[in-house]
Coordinates of C-alpha atoms and ligand atoms in Angstrom, one line a residue:
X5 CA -20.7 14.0 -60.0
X6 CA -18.2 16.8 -61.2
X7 CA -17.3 18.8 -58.1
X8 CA -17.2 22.5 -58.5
X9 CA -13.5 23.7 -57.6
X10 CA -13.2 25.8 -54.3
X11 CA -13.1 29.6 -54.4
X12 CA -10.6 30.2 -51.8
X13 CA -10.5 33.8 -52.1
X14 CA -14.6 34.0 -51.4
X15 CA -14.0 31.3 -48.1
X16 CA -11.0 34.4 -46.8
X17 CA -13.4 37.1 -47.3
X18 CA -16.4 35.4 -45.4
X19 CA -14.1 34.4 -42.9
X20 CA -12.3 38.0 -42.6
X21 CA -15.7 39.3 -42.5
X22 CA -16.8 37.2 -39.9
X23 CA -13.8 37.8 -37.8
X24 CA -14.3 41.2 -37.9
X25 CA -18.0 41.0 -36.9
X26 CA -17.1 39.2 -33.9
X27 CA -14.9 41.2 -32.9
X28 CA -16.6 44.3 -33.1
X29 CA -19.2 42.5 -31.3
X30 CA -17.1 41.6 -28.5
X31 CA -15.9 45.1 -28.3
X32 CA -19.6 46.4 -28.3
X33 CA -20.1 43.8 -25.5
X34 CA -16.7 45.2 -23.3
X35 CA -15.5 42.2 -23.7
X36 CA -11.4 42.6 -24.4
X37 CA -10.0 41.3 -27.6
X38 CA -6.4 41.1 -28.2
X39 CA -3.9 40.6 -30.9
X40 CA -1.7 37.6 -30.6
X41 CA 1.6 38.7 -29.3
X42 CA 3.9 38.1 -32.4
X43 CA 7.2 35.5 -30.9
X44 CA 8.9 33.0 -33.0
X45 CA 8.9 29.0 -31.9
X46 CA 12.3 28.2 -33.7
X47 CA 13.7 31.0 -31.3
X48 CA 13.1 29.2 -28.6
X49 CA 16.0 27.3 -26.9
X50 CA 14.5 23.7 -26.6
X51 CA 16.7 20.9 -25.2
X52 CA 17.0 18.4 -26.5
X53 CA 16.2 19.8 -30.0
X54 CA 12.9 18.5 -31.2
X55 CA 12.9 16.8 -34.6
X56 CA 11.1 19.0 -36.7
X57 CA 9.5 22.2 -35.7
X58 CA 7.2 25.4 -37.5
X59 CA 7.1 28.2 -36.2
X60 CA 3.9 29.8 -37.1
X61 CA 4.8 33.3 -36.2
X62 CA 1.8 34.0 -33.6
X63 CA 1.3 32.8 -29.8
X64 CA -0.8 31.7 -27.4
X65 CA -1.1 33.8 -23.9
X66 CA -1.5 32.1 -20.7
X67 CA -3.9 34.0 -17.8
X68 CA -5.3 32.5 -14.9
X69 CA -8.5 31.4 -17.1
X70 CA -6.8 29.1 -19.2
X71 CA -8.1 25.8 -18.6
X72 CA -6.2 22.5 -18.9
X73 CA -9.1 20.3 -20.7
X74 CA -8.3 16.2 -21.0
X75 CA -9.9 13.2 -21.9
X76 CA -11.1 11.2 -19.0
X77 CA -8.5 8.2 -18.8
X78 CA -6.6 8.0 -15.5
X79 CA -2.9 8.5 -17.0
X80 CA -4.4 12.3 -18.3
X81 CA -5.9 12.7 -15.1
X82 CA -2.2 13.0 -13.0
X83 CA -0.8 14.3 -16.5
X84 CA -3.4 16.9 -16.8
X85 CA -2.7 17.9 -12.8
X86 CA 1.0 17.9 -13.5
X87 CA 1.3 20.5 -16.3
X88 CA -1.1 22.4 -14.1
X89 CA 1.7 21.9 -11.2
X90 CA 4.4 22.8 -13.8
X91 CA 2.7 26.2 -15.4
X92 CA 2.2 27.3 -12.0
X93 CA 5.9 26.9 -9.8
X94 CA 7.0 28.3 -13.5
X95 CA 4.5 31.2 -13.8
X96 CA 2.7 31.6 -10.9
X97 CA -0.8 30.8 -12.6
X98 CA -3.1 28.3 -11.0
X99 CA -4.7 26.5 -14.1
X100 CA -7.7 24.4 -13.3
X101 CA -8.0 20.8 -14.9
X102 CA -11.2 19.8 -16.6
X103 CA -12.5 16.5 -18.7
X104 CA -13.7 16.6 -22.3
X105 CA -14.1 13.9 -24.4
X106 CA -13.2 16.7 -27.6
X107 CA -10.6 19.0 -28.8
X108 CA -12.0 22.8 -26.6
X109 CA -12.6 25.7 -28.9
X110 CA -9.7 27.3 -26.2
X111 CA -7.4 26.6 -23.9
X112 CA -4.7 23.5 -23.6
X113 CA -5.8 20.1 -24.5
X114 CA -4.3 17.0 -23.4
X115 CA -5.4 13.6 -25.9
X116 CA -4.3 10.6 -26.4
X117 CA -4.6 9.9 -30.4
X118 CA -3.6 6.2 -31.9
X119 CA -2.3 8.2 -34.7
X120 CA 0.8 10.0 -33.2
X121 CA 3.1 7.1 -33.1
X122 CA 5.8 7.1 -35.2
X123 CA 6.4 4.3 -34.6
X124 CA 7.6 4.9 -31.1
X125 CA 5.5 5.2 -27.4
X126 CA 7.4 8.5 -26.6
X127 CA 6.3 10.6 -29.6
X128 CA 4.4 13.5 -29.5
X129 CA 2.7 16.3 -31.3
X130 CA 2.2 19.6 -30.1
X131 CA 0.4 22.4 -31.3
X132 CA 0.5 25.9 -30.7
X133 CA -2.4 28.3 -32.3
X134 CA -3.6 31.6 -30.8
X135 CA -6.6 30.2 -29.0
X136 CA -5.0 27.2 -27.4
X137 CA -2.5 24.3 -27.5
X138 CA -3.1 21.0 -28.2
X139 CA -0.9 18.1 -27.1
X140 CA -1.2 14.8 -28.5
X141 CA 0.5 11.6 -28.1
X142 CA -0.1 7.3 -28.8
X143 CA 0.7 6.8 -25.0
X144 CA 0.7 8.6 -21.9
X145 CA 4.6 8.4 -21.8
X146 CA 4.8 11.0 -25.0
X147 CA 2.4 13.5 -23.4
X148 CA 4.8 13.7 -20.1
X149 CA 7.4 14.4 -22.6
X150 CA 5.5 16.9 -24.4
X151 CA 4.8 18.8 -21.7
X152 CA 8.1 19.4 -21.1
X153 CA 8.8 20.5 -24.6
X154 CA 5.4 22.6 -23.3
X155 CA 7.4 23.9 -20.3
X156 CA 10.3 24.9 -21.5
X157 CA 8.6 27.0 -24.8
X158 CA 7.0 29.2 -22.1
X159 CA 8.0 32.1 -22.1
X160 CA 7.9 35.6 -20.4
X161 CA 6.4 38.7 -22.6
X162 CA 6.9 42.8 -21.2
X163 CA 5.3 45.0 -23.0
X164 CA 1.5 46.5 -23.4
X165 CA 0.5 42.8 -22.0
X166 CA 2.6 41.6 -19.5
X167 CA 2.8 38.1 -19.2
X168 CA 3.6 34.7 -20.3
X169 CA 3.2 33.1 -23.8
X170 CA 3.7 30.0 -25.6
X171 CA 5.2 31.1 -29.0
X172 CA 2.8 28.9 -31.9
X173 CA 3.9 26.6 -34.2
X174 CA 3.6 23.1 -34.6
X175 CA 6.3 20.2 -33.1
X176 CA 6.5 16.8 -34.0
X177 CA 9.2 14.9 -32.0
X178 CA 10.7 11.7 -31.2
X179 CA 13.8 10.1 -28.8
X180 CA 16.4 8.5 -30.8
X181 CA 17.5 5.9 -28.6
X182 CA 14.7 4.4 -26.1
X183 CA 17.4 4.6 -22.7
X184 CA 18.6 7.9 -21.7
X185 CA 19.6 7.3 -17.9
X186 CA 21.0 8.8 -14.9
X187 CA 23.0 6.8 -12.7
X188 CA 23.3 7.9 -8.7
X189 CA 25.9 5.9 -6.4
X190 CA 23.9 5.9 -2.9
X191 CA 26.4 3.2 -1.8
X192 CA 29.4 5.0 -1.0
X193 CA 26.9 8.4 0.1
X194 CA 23.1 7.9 0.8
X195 CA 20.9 10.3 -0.2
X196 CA 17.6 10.1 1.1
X197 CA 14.1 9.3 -0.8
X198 CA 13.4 13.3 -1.5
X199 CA 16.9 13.7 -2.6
X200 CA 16.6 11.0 -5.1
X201 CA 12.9 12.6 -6.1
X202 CA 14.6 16.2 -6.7
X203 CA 16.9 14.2 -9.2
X204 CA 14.2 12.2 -10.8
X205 CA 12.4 15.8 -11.4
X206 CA 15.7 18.1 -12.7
X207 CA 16.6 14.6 -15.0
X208 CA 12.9 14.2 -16.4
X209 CA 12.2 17.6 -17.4
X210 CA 15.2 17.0 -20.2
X211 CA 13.8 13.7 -21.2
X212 CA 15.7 11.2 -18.8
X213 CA 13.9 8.3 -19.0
X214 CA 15.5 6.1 -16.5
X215 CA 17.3 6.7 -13.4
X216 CA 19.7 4.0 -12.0
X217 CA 19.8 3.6 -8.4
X218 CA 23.8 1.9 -7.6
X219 CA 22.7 0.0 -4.6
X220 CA 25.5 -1.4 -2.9
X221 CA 29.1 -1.4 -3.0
X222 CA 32.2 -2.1 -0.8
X223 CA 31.0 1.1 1.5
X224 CA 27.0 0.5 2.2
X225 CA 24.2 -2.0 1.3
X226 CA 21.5 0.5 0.8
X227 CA 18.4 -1.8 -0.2
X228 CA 15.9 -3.5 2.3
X229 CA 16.2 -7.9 2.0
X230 CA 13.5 -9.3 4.2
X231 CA 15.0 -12.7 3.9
X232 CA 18.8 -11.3 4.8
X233 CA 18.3 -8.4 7.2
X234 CA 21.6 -7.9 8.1
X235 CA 22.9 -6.7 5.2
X236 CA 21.2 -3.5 5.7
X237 CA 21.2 -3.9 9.5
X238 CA 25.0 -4.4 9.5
X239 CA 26.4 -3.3 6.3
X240 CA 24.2 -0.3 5.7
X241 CA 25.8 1.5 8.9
X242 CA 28.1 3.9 7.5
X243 CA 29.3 5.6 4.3
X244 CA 32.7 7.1 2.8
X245 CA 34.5 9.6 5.3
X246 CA 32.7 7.5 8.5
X247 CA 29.3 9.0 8.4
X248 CA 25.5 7.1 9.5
X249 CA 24.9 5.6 5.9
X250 CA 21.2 4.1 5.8
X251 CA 19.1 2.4 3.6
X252 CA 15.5 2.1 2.1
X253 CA 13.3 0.3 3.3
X254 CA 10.9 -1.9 0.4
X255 CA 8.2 0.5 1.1
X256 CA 10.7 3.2 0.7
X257 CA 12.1 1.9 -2.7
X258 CA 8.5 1.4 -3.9
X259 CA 7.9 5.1 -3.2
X260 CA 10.1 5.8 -5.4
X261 CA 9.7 3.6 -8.2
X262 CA 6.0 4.7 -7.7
X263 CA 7.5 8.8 -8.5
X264 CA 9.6 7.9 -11.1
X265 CA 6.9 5.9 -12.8
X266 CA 4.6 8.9 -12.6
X267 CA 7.3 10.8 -14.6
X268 CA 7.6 7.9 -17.4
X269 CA 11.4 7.2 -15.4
X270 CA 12.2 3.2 -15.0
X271 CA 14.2 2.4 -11.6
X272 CA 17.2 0.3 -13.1
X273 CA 18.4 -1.3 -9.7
X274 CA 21.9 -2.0 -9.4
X275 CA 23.0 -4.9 -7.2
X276 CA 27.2 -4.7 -7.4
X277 CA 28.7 -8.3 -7.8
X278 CA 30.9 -10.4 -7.2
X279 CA 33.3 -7.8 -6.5
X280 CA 32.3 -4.2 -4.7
X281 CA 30.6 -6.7 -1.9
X282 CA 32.5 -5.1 1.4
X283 CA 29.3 -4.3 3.5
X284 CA 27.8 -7.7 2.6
X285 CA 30.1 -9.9 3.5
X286 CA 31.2 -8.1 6.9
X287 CA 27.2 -8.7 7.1
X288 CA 27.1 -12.3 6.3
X289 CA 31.0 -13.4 6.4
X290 CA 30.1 -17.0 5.2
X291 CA 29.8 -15.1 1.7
X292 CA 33.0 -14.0 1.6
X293 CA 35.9 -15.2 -0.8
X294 CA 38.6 -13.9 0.0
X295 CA 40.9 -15.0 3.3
X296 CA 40.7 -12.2 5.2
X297 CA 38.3 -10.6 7.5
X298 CA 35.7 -8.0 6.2
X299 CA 35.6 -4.8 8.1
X300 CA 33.2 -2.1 7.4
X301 CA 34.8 0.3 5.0
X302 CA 34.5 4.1 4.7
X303 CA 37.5 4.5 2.3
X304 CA 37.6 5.1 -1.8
X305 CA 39.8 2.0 -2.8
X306 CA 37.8 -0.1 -5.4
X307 CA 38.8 -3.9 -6.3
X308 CA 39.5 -5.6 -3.0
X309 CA 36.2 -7.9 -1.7
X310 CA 34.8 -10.6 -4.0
X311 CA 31.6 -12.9 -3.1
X312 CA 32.3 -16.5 -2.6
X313 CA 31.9 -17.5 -6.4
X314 CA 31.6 -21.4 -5.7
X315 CA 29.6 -21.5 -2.8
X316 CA 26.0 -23.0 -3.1
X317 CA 25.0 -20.3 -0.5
X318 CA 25.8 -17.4 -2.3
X319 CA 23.7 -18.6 -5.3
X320 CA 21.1 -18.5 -2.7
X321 CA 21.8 -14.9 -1.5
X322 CA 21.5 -14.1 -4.8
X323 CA 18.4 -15.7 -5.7
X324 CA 16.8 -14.4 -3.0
X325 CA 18.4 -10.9 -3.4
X326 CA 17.0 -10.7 -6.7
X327 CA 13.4 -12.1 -6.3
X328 CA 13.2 -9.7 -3.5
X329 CA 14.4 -6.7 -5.6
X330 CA 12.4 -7.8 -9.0
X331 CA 9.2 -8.2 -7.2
X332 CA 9.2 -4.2 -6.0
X333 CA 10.7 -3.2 -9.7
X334 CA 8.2 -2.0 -12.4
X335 CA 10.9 -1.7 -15.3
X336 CA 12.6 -4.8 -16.7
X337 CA 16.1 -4.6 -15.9
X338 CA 18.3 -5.8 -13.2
X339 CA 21.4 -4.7 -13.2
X340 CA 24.0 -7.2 -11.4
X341 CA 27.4 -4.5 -11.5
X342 CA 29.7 -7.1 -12.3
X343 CA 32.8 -4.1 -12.6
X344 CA 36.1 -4.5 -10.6
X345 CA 36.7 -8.0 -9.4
X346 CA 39.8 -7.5 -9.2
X347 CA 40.8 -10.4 -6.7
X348 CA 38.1 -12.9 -8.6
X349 CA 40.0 -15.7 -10.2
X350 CA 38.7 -15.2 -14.3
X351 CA 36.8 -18.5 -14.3
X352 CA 35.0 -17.7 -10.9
X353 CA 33.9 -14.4 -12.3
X354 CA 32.8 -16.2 -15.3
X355 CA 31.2 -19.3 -13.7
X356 CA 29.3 -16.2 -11.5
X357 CA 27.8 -14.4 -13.7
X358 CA 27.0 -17.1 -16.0
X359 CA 24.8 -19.1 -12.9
X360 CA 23.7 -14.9 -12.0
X361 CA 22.3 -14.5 -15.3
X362 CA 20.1 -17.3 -15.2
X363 CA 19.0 -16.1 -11.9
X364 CA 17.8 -12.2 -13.8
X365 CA 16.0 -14.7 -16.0
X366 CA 14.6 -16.6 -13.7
X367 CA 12.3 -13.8 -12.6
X368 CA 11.8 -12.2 -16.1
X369 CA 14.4 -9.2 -16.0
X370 CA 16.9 -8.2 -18.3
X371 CA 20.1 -8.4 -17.0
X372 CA 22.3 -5.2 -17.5
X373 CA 26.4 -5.6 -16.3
X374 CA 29.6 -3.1 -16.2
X375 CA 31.7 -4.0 -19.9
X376 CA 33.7 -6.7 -18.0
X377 CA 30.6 -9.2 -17.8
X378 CA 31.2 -9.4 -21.6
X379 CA 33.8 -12.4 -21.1
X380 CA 31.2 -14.6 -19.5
X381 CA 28.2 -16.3 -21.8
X382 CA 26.3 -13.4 -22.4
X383 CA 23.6 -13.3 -25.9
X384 CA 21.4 -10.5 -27.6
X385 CA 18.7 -10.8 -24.3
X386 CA 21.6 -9.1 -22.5
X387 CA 22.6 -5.4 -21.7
X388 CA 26.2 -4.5 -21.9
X389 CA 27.2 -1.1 -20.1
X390 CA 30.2 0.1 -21.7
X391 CA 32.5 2.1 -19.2
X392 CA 36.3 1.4 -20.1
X393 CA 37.0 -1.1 -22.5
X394 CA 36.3 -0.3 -26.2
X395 CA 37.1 -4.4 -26.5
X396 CA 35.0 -5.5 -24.1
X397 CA 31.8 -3.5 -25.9
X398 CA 32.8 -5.3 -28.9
X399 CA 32.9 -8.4 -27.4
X400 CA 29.5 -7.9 -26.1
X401 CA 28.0 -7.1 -29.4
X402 CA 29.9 -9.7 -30.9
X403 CA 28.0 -12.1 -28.6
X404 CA 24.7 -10.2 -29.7
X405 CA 24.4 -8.1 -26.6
X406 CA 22.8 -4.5 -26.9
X407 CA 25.5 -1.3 -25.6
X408 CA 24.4 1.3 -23.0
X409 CA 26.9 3.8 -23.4
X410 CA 28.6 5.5 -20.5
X411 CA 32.1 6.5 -21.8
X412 CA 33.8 7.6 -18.3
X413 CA 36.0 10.2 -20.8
X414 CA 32.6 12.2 -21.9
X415 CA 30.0 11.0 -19.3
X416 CA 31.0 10.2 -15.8
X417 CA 29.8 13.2 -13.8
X418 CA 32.0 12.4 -11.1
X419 CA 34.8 13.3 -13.4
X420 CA 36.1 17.5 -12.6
X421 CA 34.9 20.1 -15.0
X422 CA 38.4 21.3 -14.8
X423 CA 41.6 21.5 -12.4
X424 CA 40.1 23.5 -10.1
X425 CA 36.5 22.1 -9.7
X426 CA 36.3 21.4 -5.7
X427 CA 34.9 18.2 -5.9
X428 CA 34.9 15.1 -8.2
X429 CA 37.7 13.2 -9.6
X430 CA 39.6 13.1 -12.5
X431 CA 40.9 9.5 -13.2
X432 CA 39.2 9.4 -16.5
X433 CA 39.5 12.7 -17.7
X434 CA 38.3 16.5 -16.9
X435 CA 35.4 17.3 -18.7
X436 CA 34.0 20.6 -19.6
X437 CA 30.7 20.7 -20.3
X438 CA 31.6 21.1 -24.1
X439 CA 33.7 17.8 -23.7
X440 CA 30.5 16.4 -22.6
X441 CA 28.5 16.9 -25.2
X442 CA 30.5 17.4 -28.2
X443 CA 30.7 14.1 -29.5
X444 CA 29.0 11.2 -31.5
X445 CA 27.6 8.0 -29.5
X446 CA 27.3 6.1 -33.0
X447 CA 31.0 6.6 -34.4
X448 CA 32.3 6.1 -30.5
X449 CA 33.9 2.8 -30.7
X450 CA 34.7 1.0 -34.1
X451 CA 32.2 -1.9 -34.2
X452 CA 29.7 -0.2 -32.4
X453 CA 27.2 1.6 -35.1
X454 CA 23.3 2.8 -33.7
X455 CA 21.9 -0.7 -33.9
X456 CA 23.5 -1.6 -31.4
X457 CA 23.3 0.7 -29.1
X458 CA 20.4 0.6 -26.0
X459 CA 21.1 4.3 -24.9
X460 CA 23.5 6.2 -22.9
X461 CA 23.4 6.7 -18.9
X462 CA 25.3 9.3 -17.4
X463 CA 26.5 8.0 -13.7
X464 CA 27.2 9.6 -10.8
X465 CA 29.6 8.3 -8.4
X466 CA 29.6 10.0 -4.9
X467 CA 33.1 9.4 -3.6
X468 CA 33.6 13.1 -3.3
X469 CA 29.5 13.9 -3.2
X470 CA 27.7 14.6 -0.3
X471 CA 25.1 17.0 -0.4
X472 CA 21.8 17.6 -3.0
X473 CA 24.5 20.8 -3.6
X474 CA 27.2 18.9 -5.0
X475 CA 25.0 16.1 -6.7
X476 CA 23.3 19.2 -8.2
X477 CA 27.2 21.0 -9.0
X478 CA 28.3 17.8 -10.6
X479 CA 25.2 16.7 -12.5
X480 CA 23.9 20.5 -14.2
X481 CA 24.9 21.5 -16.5
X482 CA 26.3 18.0 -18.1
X483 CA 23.3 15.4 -18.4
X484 CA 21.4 18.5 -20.2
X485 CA 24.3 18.0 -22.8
X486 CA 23.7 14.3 -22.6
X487 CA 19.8 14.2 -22.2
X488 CA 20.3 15.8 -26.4
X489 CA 22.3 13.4 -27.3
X490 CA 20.1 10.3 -26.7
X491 CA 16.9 12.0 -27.7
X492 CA 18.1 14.4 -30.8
X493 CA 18.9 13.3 -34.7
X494 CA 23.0 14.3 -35.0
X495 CA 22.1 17.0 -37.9
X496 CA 20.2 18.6 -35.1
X497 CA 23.4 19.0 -32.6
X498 CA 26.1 21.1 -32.7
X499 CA 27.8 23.0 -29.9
X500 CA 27.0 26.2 -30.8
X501 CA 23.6 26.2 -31.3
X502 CA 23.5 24.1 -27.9
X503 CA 25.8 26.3 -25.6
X504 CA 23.5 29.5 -26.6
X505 CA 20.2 27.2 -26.0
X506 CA 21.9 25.9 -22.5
X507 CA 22.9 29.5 -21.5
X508 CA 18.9 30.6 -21.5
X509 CA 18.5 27.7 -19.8
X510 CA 20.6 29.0 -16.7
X511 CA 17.6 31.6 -15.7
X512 CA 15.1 27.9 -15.3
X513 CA 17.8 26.0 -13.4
X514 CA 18.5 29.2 -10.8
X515 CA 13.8 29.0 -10.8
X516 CA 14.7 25.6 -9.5
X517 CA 17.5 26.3 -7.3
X518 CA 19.5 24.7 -8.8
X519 CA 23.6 24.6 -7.7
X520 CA 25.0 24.2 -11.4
X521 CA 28.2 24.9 -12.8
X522 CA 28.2 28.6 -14.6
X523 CA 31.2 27.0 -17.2
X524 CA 33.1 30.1 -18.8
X525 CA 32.3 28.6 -21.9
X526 CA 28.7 29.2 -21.7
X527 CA 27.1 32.5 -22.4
X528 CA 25.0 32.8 -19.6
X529 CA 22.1 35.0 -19.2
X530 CA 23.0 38.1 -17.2
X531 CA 19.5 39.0 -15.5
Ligands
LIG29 C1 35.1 3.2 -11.3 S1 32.9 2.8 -13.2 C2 34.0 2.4 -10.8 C3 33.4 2.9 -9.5 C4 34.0 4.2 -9.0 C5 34.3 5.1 -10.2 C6 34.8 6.4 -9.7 C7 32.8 1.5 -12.5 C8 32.0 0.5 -13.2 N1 33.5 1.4 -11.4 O1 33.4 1.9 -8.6 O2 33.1 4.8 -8.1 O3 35.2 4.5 -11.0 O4 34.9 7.3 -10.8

């Protein structure tokens, strides 16, 4: 059968007619009928940068009857209530959530759709017309991100109508690396369990997908072991500078994996060994290698405690350290430190990490070490978290090993923004936030391309930290800078787009109370 071509220009004028019907019907009825506040999408400063974007011209405005619709599935259920939590500390608005198994004539909608993968489970596509927004993604992990990308296009509008819209368009977006981490120290400071949910919140609305929880070190043992209760009993007494310390409890650390998981963040638990092992071995001393007597520690120095590498008892510590801590972790790493051992012979760090390795397996993690675990037998099932050594990173990929990239020079946030910052270090480097972001993670290190690289991880050391102020001081505005880099294509970064971007951002963080760093370099918003 021939098919009769399609007269556009009759379908517009039925339409335009119809449009106008309504509307004069609407206006007969009293019923208020508004233009779409013009706004443009691509205006709107996004981090990270989405991959591609239209901006449609148009936008969608928000009032207090905009309904949240989703399909019934349990993951949209606590999605659907989360946007609705988001909108309203942003806006004020109190948006009510509501099933439907099909895309509303208005209002938001929340769906999971087979379609939207490409190829990866973060993806999304969002949608922004004048009668609603529609937000779709292949898993539950994409809409979270989406709705961020949802949260931060909301904007304020003065004029005739006063209030907030979402400028319309269409986004399509993806991460480009699957591991874009935070790392806190709560060794050498502890920071309680709401303290480490504030950071899970500020991380995931920029698309941090993981947050790494540094355990233990020479100054605290800061994770609950049933089977060895004194390590927290004993070693988790105190902190840097002589202060209580303390520790979670299991039910504690489940909390907040639980949290995290809710916000698509994995808990990458880090158990420091053989070195960094002060406040275990004053706990248990028959772990101890070295000759002299452990003490509990409340200074900075790094590189003087080692386990006992060829004891059969400290393979038992460490099996049941591990079984213990896999069996409360929902993400597949384990992450077994491995930096520092300074006063480790080279064969007993090897032989220990070799027989520790084996343990990570044992209970089906993936084992993630410091750069220096790259001399021991190491293969592609391992993670290698590069730190100092450009060689060591090689050596790891060389051996097959994936890279997580924390370059100390561009992404420890314990490093000084400059001279005069009042807390941090500077070891490595200062680093301004441009410093922080202005690079490439693929043409880093020579040998190192994007294959082989898991992710980056931005980690906080708390030497100098100890408040939510200065964790907040230290961490904003940096892992913004970093969050773009792991989830943005390069041609979509460069510093000057990002630094105008980051400087409407400054307005959201203050919403949040958050302590950041006004950098000179950084146009801030004056309101
Ligand atoms: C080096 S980075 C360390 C930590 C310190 C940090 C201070 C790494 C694997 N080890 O023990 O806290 O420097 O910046």
């Amino acid at each position: 059968m021939e098919s009769k071509p399609i007269n556009f220009k009759l379908i517009t004028m039925i339409k335009k007619s119809m449009a106008a019907l309504s509307m004069g019907l609407l206006m007969q009825l009293g019923v208020s009928c508004h233009k779409p506040i013009p706004a443009d999408l691509s205006k709107v400063s996004l981090i990270p940068a989405p991959v591609e974007l239209k901006a449609s011209g148009t936008s969608y405005f928000l009032s207090e009857k905009t309904t949240i619709y989703i399909q019934d599935n349990d993951d949209l259920n606590t999605l659907g209530s989360l946007l609705s939590q988001q909108i309203e500390s942003l806006t004020g608005l109190k948006l009510k959530v509501e099933k439907s198994d099909k895309a509303p004539a208005k209002g938001i909608y929340l769906a999971i759709d087979s379609e939207v993968t490409m190829a990866n489970d973060e993806a999304y596509a969002l949608t922004i017309g004048e009668k609603g927004l529609e937000l779709k993604a292949n898993k539950p992990a994409g809409i979270f991100r989406g709705i961020q990308t949802i949260d931060q296009a909301i904007t304020k509008h003065e004029g005739e109508r006063t209030g907030w819209i979402v400028p319309g368009g269409s986004i399509m977006d993806y991460p480009q690396y699957e591991y874009r981490g935070v790392m806190l120290d709560v060794s050498r400071h502890f920071f309680g369990v709401e303290d480490v949910k504030r950071v899970i919140d500020l991380a995931a609305a920029y698309k941090i997908n993981v947050l790494h929880l540094h355990l233990t070190d020479d100054q605290g043992w800061r994770i609950e072991i049933k089977s060895w209760p004194e390590l927290t009993a004993v070693g988790g007494q105190t902190q840097v500078g002589g202060g209580e310390g303390g520790f979670y409890t299991q039910e504690q650390y489940k909390d907040i994996v639980a949290y995290a998981g809710e916000r698509f963040v994995t808990v990458v638990p880090e158990i420091d060994m053989p070195g960094h092992t002060n406040a275990a071995v004053v706990a248990y001393p028959e772990l101890n290698g070295t000759k002299k007597k452990a003490e509990l520690y409340t200074g900075t120095k790094v590189g003087f405690s080692t386990l006992a590498t060829r004891k059969e008892v400290t393979y038992q510590f460490v099996d049941d350290v591990i079984r213990e801590l896999a069996a409360i972790t929902d993400g597949p790493y384990i992450h077994i430190g491995g930096d520092e051992s300074h006063v480790t012979k080279e064969d007993d760090y090897v032989y220990f990490i070799n027989r520790t390795k084996d343990i990570v397996k044992k209970y089906n993690k993936i084992m993630i070490g410091w750069d220096e675990i790259a001399h021991a037998a190491i293969d592609d099932t391992d993670v290698v978290q590069y730190w100092a050594k450009d060689e060591n990173a090689v050596m790891g990929v060389e051996k097959g090993a994936k890279v997580l990239l924390s370059p100390s020079k561009r992404m420890y946030l314990d490093m000084k923004y400059d001279s005069t910052t009042h807390i941090g270090l500077d070891w490595a480097a200062l680093i301004e936030v441009d410093q922080a972001y202005n690079w490439h993670p693929e043409t880093l290190v020579e040998g190192i391309s994007k294959d082989n690289i898991l992710g980056l991880e931005s980690p906080l050391w708390t030497e100098t930290v100890e408040t939510m102020d200065d964790i907040e001081y230290l961490v904003f505005p940096r892992l913004i800078g970093h969050a773009e880099l792991g989830w943005s294509k390069p041609e979509s970064r460069n510093w000057d787009s990002y630094k105008k971007r980051l400087a409407n951002h400054g307005q959201r963080l203050k919403v949040k109370g958050v302590d950041f760093y006004q950098s000179k370099l950084v146009p801030w918003d004056r309101e």
